[in-house]
mmCIF file of C-alpha atoms in Angstrom:
data_model
loop_
_atom_site.group_PDB
_atom_site.id
_atom_site.type_symbol
_atom_site.label_atom_id
_atom_site.label_comp_id
_atom_site.label_asym_id
_atom_site.label_seq_id
_atom_site.Cartn_x
_atom_site.Cartn_y
_atom_site.Cartn_z
ATOM 1 C CA MET H 1 117.937 72.468 -31.914
ATOM 2 C CA ARG H 2 115.579 69.692 -33.093
ATOM 3 C CA ILE H 3 112.435 70.757 -34.897
ATOM 4 C CA ASP H 4 109.172 67.929 -34.988
ATOM 5 C CA LEU H 5 106.957 68.949 -37.476
ATOM 6 C CA ASP H 6 102.606 68.977 -36.788
ATOM 7 C CA LEU H 7 101.599 67.350 -39.562
ATOM 8 C CA ASP H 8 97.814 68.847 -38.462
ATOM 9 C CA LEU H 9 99.464 72.216 -39.684
ATOM 10 C CA LEU H 10 101.156 70.596 -42.905
ATOM 11 C CA ARG H 11 97.743 69.219 -43.716
ATOM 12 C CA ALA H 12 96.261 72.830 -43.156
ATOM 13 C CA PHE H 13 99.195 74.378 -45.188
ATOM 14 C CA LEU H 14 98.233 71.722 -48.116
ATOM 15 C CA ALA H 15 94.762 72.667 -47.740
ATOM 16 C CA VAL H 16 95.078 76.117 -48.139
ATOM 17 C CA SER H 17 98.437 75.806 -51.064
ATOM 18 C CA GLU H 18 95.857 74.000 -52.988
ATOM 19 C CA THR H 19 92.467 75.712 -52.308
ATOM 20 C CA GLY H 20 94.479 79.267 -52.866
ATOM 21 C CA SER H 21 92.181 80.488 -50.216
ATOM 22 C CA PHE H 22 91.474 79.905 -46.344
ATOM 23 C CA THR H 23 87.957 79.963 -46.285
ATOM 24 C CA ALA H 24 87.522 76.809 -48.780
ATOM 25 C CA ALA H 25 90.499 74.959 -46.765
ATOM 26 C CA ALA H 26 88.573 75.209 -43.983
ATOM 27 C CA ASP H 27 85.813 73.227 -45.709
ATOM 28 C CA VAL H 28 88.667 70.235 -46.522
ATOM 29 C CA VAL H 29 90.363 69.639 -43.444
ATOM 30 C CA GLY H 30 86.744 70.202 -41.703
ATOM 31 C CA ARG H 31 87.824 73.253 -39.345
ATOM 32 C CA THR H 32 86.972 77.071 -39.031
ATOM 33 C CA GLN H 33 88.382 79.763 -41.638
ATOM 34 C CA SER H 34 90.040 81.525 -38.417
ATOM 35 C CA ALA H 35 91.586 77.930 -37.006
ATOM 36 C CA VAL H 36 92.708 77.831 -40.446
ATOM 37 C CA SER H 37 94.949 81.126 -40.857
ATOM 38 C CA GLN H 38 96.411 80.132 -37.089
ATOM 39 C CA LYS H 39 97.617 76.890 -38.275
ATOM 40 C CA ILE H 40 99.596 78.303 -40.903
ATOM 41 C CA LEU H 41 100.949 81.426 -38.698
ATOM 42 C CA ARG H 42 101.966 78.423 -35.941
ATOM 43 C CA LEU H 43 103.336 76.512 -39.293
ATOM 44 C CA GLU H 44 105.686 79.858 -40.152
ATOM 45 C CA ASP H 45 106.394 80.642 -36.411
ATOM 46 C CA LEU H 46 107.539 76.916 -36.017
ATOM 47 C CA ILE H 47 109.880 76.395 -39.741
ATOM 48 C CA GLY H 48 110.837 80.608 -38.749
ATOM 49 C CA THR H 49 109.764 81.660 -42.096
ATOM 50 C CA ARG H 50 106.519 83.249 -44.596
ATOM 51 C CA LEU H 51 105.006 81.128 -46.362
ATOM 52 C CA PHE H 52 102.359 82.617 -47.762
ATOM 53 C CA ASP H 53 102.020 86.338 -49.131
ATOM 54 C CA ARG H 54 98.849 87.532 -48.421
ATOM 55 C CA THR H 55 96.834 91.189 -49.268
ATOM 56 C CA SER H 56 93.096 91.560 -49.297
ATOM 57 C CA ARG H 57 92.539 90.549 -52.828
ATOM 58 C CA SER H 58 94.830 87.726 -52.911
ATOM 59 C CA LEU H 59 97.249 84.824 -52.039
ATOM 60 C CA ALA H 60 100.216 83.087 -53.008
ATOM 61 C CA LEU H 61 102.957 80.847 -52.371
ATOM 62 C CA THR H 62 106.118 82.606 -51.003
ATOM 63 C CA GLU H 63 109.181 81.045 -52.461
ATOM 64 C CA ASP H 64 109.878 79.148 -49.389
ATOM 65 C CA GLY H 65 106.130 77.806 -49.277
ATOM 66 C CA ARG H 66 106.543 76.479 -53.226
ATOM 67 C CA ARG H 67 109.708 74.225 -51.417
ATOM 68 C CA LEU H 68 107.815 72.874 -48.892
ATOM 69 C CA LEU H 69 105.391 71.107 -50.537
ATOM 70 C CA GLU H 70 106.691 68.458 -51.863
ATOM 71 C CA PRO H 71 107.735 67.617 -48.646
ATOM 72 C CA ALA H 72 104.824 68.239 -47.032
ATOM 73 C CA ARG H 73 102.904 65.969 -49.497
ATOM 74 C CA ARG H 74 105.720 63.247 -48.624
ATOM 75 C CA LEU H 75 105.496 63.410 -45.222
ATOM 76 C CA LEU H 76 101.474 63.255 -44.991
ATOM 77 C CA ASP H 77 101.740 60.420 -47.787
ATOM 78 C CA LEU H 78 103.874 58.399 -45.335
ATOM 79 C CA ASN H 79 101.762 58.833 -42.492
ATOM 80 C CA ASP H 80 98.611 57.741 -44.324
ATOM 81 C CA GLU H 81 100.387 54.667 -45.355
ATOM 82 C CA THR H 82 101.745 53.659 -42.022
ATOM 83 C CA VAL H 83 98.397 54.189 -40.339
ATOM 84 C CA ARG H 84 97.049 52.352 -43.052
ATOM 85 C CA LEU H 85 99.401 49.091 -42.637
ATOM 86 C CA PHE H 86 97.641 48.890 -39.050
ATOM 87 C CA ARG H 87 94.239 50.164 -39.903
ATOM 88 C CA THR H 88 93.427 48.337 -42.643
ATOM 89 C CA PRO H 89 93.361 44.427 -43.424
ATOM 90 C CA GLN H 90 95.511 43.683 -45.875
ATOM 91 C CA ALA H 91 93.818 42.166 -49.048
ATOM 92 C CA GLN H 92 95.245 39.195 -50.817
ATOM 93 C CA GLY H 93 94.813 38.560 -53.752
ATOM 94 C CA THR H 94 94.557 39.634 -57.597
ATOM 95 C CA LEU H 95 92.471 42.321 -58.999
ATOM 96 C CA ARG H 96 91.874 42.381 -62.907
ATOM 97 C CA LEU H 97 91.736 46.080 -63.565
ATOM 98 C CA GLY H 98 90.472 47.731 -67.606
ATOM 99 C CA VAL H 99 91.292 51.202 -67.703
ATOM 100 C CA ALA H 100 90.269 53.455 -69.951
ATOM 101 C CA ASP H 101 92.911 55.616 -72.244
ATOM 102 C CA ASP H 102 91.334 58.430 -71.409
ATOM 103 C CA PHE H 103 90.936 58.470 -67.413
ATOM 104 C CA ILE H 104 94.014 61.003 -66.302
ATOM 105 C CA PRO H 105 96.850 59.532 -68.993
ATOM 106 C CA HIS H 106 99.368 61.197 -67.423
ATOM 107 C CA GLN H 107 98.479 60.848 -63.848
ATOM 108 C CA LEU H 108 97.610 57.082 -63.658
ATOM 109 C CA PRO H 109 101.126 55.308 -63.015
ATOM 110 C CA GLY H 110 101.804 56.940 -60.461
ATOM 111 C CA LEU H 111 98.578 56.658 -58.740
ATOM 112 C CA LEU H 112 99.015 52.638 -59.118
ATOM 113 C CA ALA H 113 102.345 53.070 -58.245
ATOM 114 C CA ARG H 114 101.101 54.786 -54.342
ATOM 115 C CA PHE H 115 98.299 52.275 -54.383
ATOM 116 C CA ARG H 116 100.712 49.061 -54.972
ATOM 117 C CA ARG H 117 102.732 50.768 -52.010
ATOM 118 C CA HIS H 118 99.400 51.161 -49.771
ATOM 119 C CA HIS H 119 97.808 47.379 -50.707
ATOM 120 C CA PRO H 120 101.473 45.264 -51.408
ATOM 121 C CA GLY H 121 98.912 42.518 -51.106
ATOM 122 C CA ILE H 122 96.873 43.285 -54.168
ATOM 123 C CA HIS H 123 98.398 42.777 -57.248
ATOM 124 C CA ILE H 124 96.680 44.369 -60.291
ATOM 125 C CA ASP H 125 96.341 42.547 -63.316
ATOM 126 C CA LEU H 126 96.002 45.965 -65.703
ATOM 127 C CA ARG H 127 94.043 46.345 -68.963
ATOM 128 C CA THR H 128 94.165 49.260 -71.207
ATOM 129 C CA GLY H 129 92.207 49.943 -73.601
ATOM 130 C CA MET H 130 89.332 51.519 -75.688
ATOM 131 C CA SER H 131 85.902 51.957 -73.015
ATOM 132 C CA CYS H 132 83.769 50.172 -74.687
ATOM 133 C CA ASP H 133 85.897 47.061 -75.352
ATOM 134 C CA LEU H 134 86.561 47.144 -71.459
ATOM 135 C CA VAL H 135 82.674 46.948 -70.659
ATOM 136 C CA ALA H 136 82.024 44.531 -73.268
ATOM 137 C CA ALA H 137 85.078 42.402 -71.361
ATOM 138 C CA MET H 138 83.638 43.176 -68.283
ATOM 139 C CA ALA H 139 79.879 41.186 -69.136
ATOM 140 C CA ARG H 140 82.325 37.955 -70.730
ATOM 141 C CA GLY H 141 84.209 37.697 -67.413
ATOM 142 C CA GLU H 142 87.454 38.620 -68.305
ATOM 143 C CA LEU H 143 87.708 41.426 -65.766
ATOM 144 C CA ASP H 144 86.624 42.293 -62.038
ATOM 145 C CA LEU H 145 87.016 46.317 -61.863
ATOM 146 C CA ALA H 146 86.809 48.622 -64.977
ATOM 147 C CA ILE H 147 87.547 52.600 -65.566
ATOM 148 C CA ALA H 148 85.063 53.995 -68.313
ATOM 149 C CA GLN H 149 83.789 56.740 -69.749
ATOM 150 C CA ARG H 150 79.726 56.649 -68.839
ATOM 151 C CA GLY H 151 77.254 56.075 -71.785
ATOM 152 C CA ALA H 152 79.959 53.301 -73.413
ATOM 153 C CA THR H 153 77.591 50.804 -74.211
ATOM 154 C CA GLY H 154 75.420 51.379 -71.187
ATOM 155 C CA ALA H 155 78.235 52.051 -69.067
ATOM 156 C CA THR H 156 76.958 52.696 -65.686
ATOM 157 C CA GLY H 157 78.389 53.551 -62.199
ATOM 158 C CA ARG H 158 79.585 55.908 -59.466
ATOM 159 C CA LEU H 159 80.997 58.768 -60.760
ATOM 160 C CA LEU H 160 85.010 59.003 -60.436
ATOM 161 C CA TRP H 161 86.050 61.619 -62.618
ATOM 162 C CA ARG H 162 85.074 64.977 -65.048
ATOM 163 C CA GLU H 163 86.582 66.994 -67.426
ATOM 164 C CA PRO H 164 85.797 69.174 -69.882
ATOM 165 C CA MET H 165 85.451 68.011 -73.668
ATOM 166 C CA VAL H 166 87.603 70.922 -75.501
ATOM 167 C CA TRP H 167 88.227 70.532 -79.676
ATOM 168 C CA ILE H 168 92.564 70.609 -80.006
ATOM 169 C CA ALA H 169 94.691 71.286 -83.031
ATOM 170 C CA ALA H 170 98.477 71.605 -83.890
ATOM 171 C CA ALA H 171 99.273 74.987 -83.220
ATOM 172 C CA GLY H 172 98.144 77.938 -85.609
ATOM 173 C CA TRP H 173 96.290 75.698 -87.587
ATOM 174 C CA ARG H 174 93.057 76.817 -88.850
ATOM 175 C CA ALA H 175 89.826 75.063 -90.816
ATOM 176 C CA GLU H 176 89.498 75.988 -94.265
ATOM 177 C CA PRO H 177 86.471 77.578 -94.464
ATOM 178 C CA ASP H 178 83.636 76.450 -96.659
ATOM 179 C CA ARG H 179 85.056 72.959 -96.775
ATOM 180 C CA PRO H 180 83.767 70.594 -93.956
ATOM 181 C CA VAL H 181 85.992 69.904 -91.081
ATOM 182 C CA PRO H 182 89.188 67.255 -90.903
ATOM 183 C CA LEU H 183 88.431 65.001 -88.208
ATOM 184 C CA VAL H 184 90.759 63.219 -86.350
ATOM 185 C CA ALA H 185 89.323 60.266 -84.746
ATOM 186 C CA LEU H 186 89.150 56.749 -83.126
ATOM 187 C CA PRO H 187 87.693 54.358 -85.744
ATOM 188 C CA ALA H 188 83.368 53.680 -84.444
ATOM 189 C CA PRO H 189 81.891 53.127 -82.297
ATOM 190 C CA CYS H 190 83.719 55.877 -80.583
ATOM 191 C CA SER H 191 81.612 58.658 -77.914
ATOM 192 C CA TYR H 192 84.228 61.828 -79.155
ATOM 193 C CA ARG H 193 83.332 61.027 -82.938
ATOM 194 C CA ARG H 194 79.973 60.877 -82.253
ATOM 195 C CA ILE H 195 80.105 63.729 -80.313
ATOM 196 C CA ALA H 196 82.132 65.773 -82.572
ATOM 197 C CA GLU H 197 79.891 64.601 -85.060
ATOM 198 C CA ALA H 198 76.558 65.910 -83.351
ATOM 199 C CA ALA H 199 78.209 69.328 -82.418
ATOM 200 C CA LEU H 200 79.486 70.605 -85.911
ATOM 201 C CA ALA H 201 75.947 68.544 -87.034
ATOM 202 C CA ASP H 202 74.118 71.670 -84.952
ATOM 203 C CA GLN H 203 76.255 73.805 -86.247
ATOM 204 C CA GLY H 204 75.410 72.926 -90.108
ATOM 205 C CA ARG H 205 79.058 72.159 -90.367
ATOM 206 C CA SER H 206 79.912 68.886 -92.618
ATOM 207 C CA LEU H 207 82.943 66.943 -91.655
ATOM 208 C CA GLN H 208 85.000 64.051 -92.760
ATOM 209 C CA VAL H 209 87.146 62.124 -91.386
ATOM 210 C CA THR H 210 90.489 62.470 -92.441
ATOM 211 C CA CYS H 211 93.004 59.923 -90.233
ATOM 212 C CA THR H 212 91.538 57.704 -88.151
ATOM 213 C CA ALA H 213 93.873 56.122 -85.486
ATOM 214 C CA SER H 214 93.242 53.058 -83.227
ATOM 215 C CA SER H 215 94.763 54.466 -80.453
ATOM 216 C CA LEU H 216 94.332 57.830 -78.499
ATOM 217 C CA MET H 217 98.014 58.637 -78.869
ATOM 218 C CA GLY H 218 97.875 57.830 -81.903
ATOM 219 C CA ILE H 219 95.055 61.095 -82.816
ATOM 220 C CA GLN H 220 97.527 62.964 -80.783
ATOM 221 C CA ALA H 221 100.082 62.804 -83.085
ATOM 222 C CA ALA H 222 98.163 63.105 -85.862
ATOM 223 C CA VAL H 223 96.546 66.416 -84.862
ATOM 224 C CA ARG H 224 100.245 66.999 -83.725
ATOM 225 C CA GLY H 225 100.810 66.419 -87.775
ATOM 226 C CA GLY H 226 98.544 68.889 -89.491
ATOM 227 C CA LEU H 227 95.821 65.751 -90.458
ATOM 228 C CA GLY H 228 93.004 67.911 -88.570
ATOM 229 C CA ALA H 229 90.978 68.793 -85.394
ATOM 230 C CA THR H 230 89.510 66.352 -82.966
ATOM 231 C CA VAL H 231 87.890 66.105 -79.646
ATOM 232 C CA LEU H 232 89.308 64.851 -76.881
ATOM 233 C CA GLY H 233 89.312 65.739 -72.976
ATOM 234 C CA ARG H 234 91.306 69.012 -72.149
ATOM 235 C CA SER H 235 94.058 67.149 -70.240
ATOM 236 C CA PHE H 236 95.196 65.534 -73.458
ATOM 237 C CA VAL H 237 95.823 68.647 -74.436
ATOM 238 C CA ALA H 238 99.903 68.743 -74.956
ATOM 239 C CA PRO H 239 102.766 70.774 -76.521
ATOM 240 C CA GLY H 240 102.442 71.737 -79.691
ATOM 241 C CA LEU H 241 98.527 71.778 -79.415
ATOM 242 C CA ASP H 242 95.684 74.274 -79.243
ATOM 243 C CA ILE H 243 92.137 74.442 -77.793
ATOM 244 C CA LEU H 244 90.106 75.486 -80.427
ATOM 245 C CA GLY H 245 87.336 77.396 -78.984
ATOM 246 C CA ALA H 246 83.746 79.864 -79.198
ATOM 247 C CA ALA H 247 86.389 82.840 -80.623
ATOM 248 C CA GLU H 248 87.137 80.778 -83.406
ATOM 249 C CA GLY H 249 83.873 79.540 -84.275
ATOM 250 C CA TRP H 250 84.371 75.457 -82.452
ATOM 251 C CA PRO H 251 80.383 74.869 -81.256
ATOM 252 C CA PRO H 252 80.214 73.931 -77.342
ATOM 253 C CA LEU H 253 80.939 70.060 -76.089
ATOM 254 C CA PRO H 254 80.274 68.573 -72.535
ATOM 255 C CA ASP H 255 81.815 67.427 -70.088
ATOM 256 C CA ILE H 256 83.652 63.620 -70.234
ATOM 257 C CA GLU H 257 82.468 61.760 -67.384
ATOM 258 C CA ILE H 258 84.680 58.833 -66.075
ATOM 259 C CA VAL H 259 82.673 55.831 -63.694
ATOM 260 C CA LEU H 260 84.466 52.789 -61.364
ATOM 261 C CA ILE H 261 82.307 49.733 -62.794
ATOM 262 C CA GLY H 262 81.904 46.189 -60.924
ATOM 263 C CA GLU H 263 82.832 47.298 -57.543
ATOM 264 C CA ASP H 264 80.207 45.174 -55.647
ATOM 265 C CA GLY H 265 80.756 42.206 -57.999
ATOM 266 C CA ALA H 266 82.695 38.720 -56.571
ATOM 267 C CA ARG H 267 86.145 40.173 -55.886
ATOM 268 C CA ALA H 268 84.706 42.865 -53.791
ATOM 269 C CA ASP H 269 86.903 41.976 -51.384
ATOM 270 C CA LEU H 270 89.912 43.744 -53.201
ATOM 271 C CA ALA H 271 87.789 45.981 -55.317
ATOM 272 C CA GLY H 272 86.887 48.033 -52.148
ATOM 273 C CA PRO H 273 90.231 48.840 -50.915
ATOM 274 C CA LEU H 274 90.804 50.326 -54.656
ATOM 275 C CA VAL H 275 87.477 52.095 -54.359
ATOM 276 C CA GLY H 276 88.454 53.606 -51.447
ATOM 277 C CA PHE H 277 92.178 54.867 -52.276
ATOM 278 C CA LEU H 278 90.526 56.514 -55.310
ATOM 279 C CA THR H 279 87.490 57.901 -53.342
ATOM 280 C CA GLU H 280 90.620 59.816 -51.722
ATOM 281 C CA THR H 281 93.007 60.168 -53.755
ATOM 282 C CA LEU H 282 90.566 61.905 -56.625
ATOM 283 C CA ALA H 283 89.209 63.792 -54.148
ATOM 284 C CA ALA H 284 92.143 65.783 -53.674
ATOM 285 C CA PRO H 285 92.010 69.773 -54.750
ATOM 286 C CA ARG H 286 95.137 69.327 -56.408
ATOM 287 C CA LEU H 287 94.127 66.846 -59.080
ATOM 288 C CA GLN H 288 90.389 68.203 -60.327
ATOM 289 C CA PHE H 289 88.716 65.272 -59.525
ATOM 290 C CA VAL H 290 85.159 64.074 -58.953
ATOM 291 C CA ALA H 291 84.791 61.468 -56.065
#
């Protein structure tokens, strides 16, 4: 017997699995909590298996629920891509895009690949680098659009993403008491470096830059090698690295904010589809970004 899956039920399923509650999922899909609960029951009945383990205090995916996650995402992505193909005018041209090295480093390649599938007529001429360099390139007219740190030489724009900054060091690394903190940093001007210096100064602690790296990958490598601690966004914590927190005496840090610059510029016809794609994609609960 053929079974046709209802995409509306799959959207409700993903919303519940990604938010962890029926109440939060109801806000995501624009339905009541009871309506979302009914959709999950209908989906479970349709495919003949239980998708969630529910108690009065917890909600968790079953093994079958975890198996359904990726196919459900692929089906919805294909549906949305097909709708865009016929409902959205197909823009054509080249968009010169600058992206800061610290913008979702692990997800960026997949994100741009998805945009390419949705908008095959737009060619992305991609440039990556430090936020201050990208802002300067925008001012010189070398880029149409840039994704950079807020505050980088006056960078302002639409807020895309926010995450906590953290102190990072090699697993098991400890600073020596009564000695300057060894800091691994990017060359000045660098907002991470400036924030680290200010945070330590507020505690009355001195620092010594023990390594200056030219890229964030270089920073990670130097820190992993034990050359000192650094300040980066939480998404840069990788295997072999630990977060140093208040329990170890490290000062608190602000959030990092990434903004989109130039969306109302000369290439607004090409920037519009990218802005819409980013706004929709980064708002997904599983990505934990701001849009």
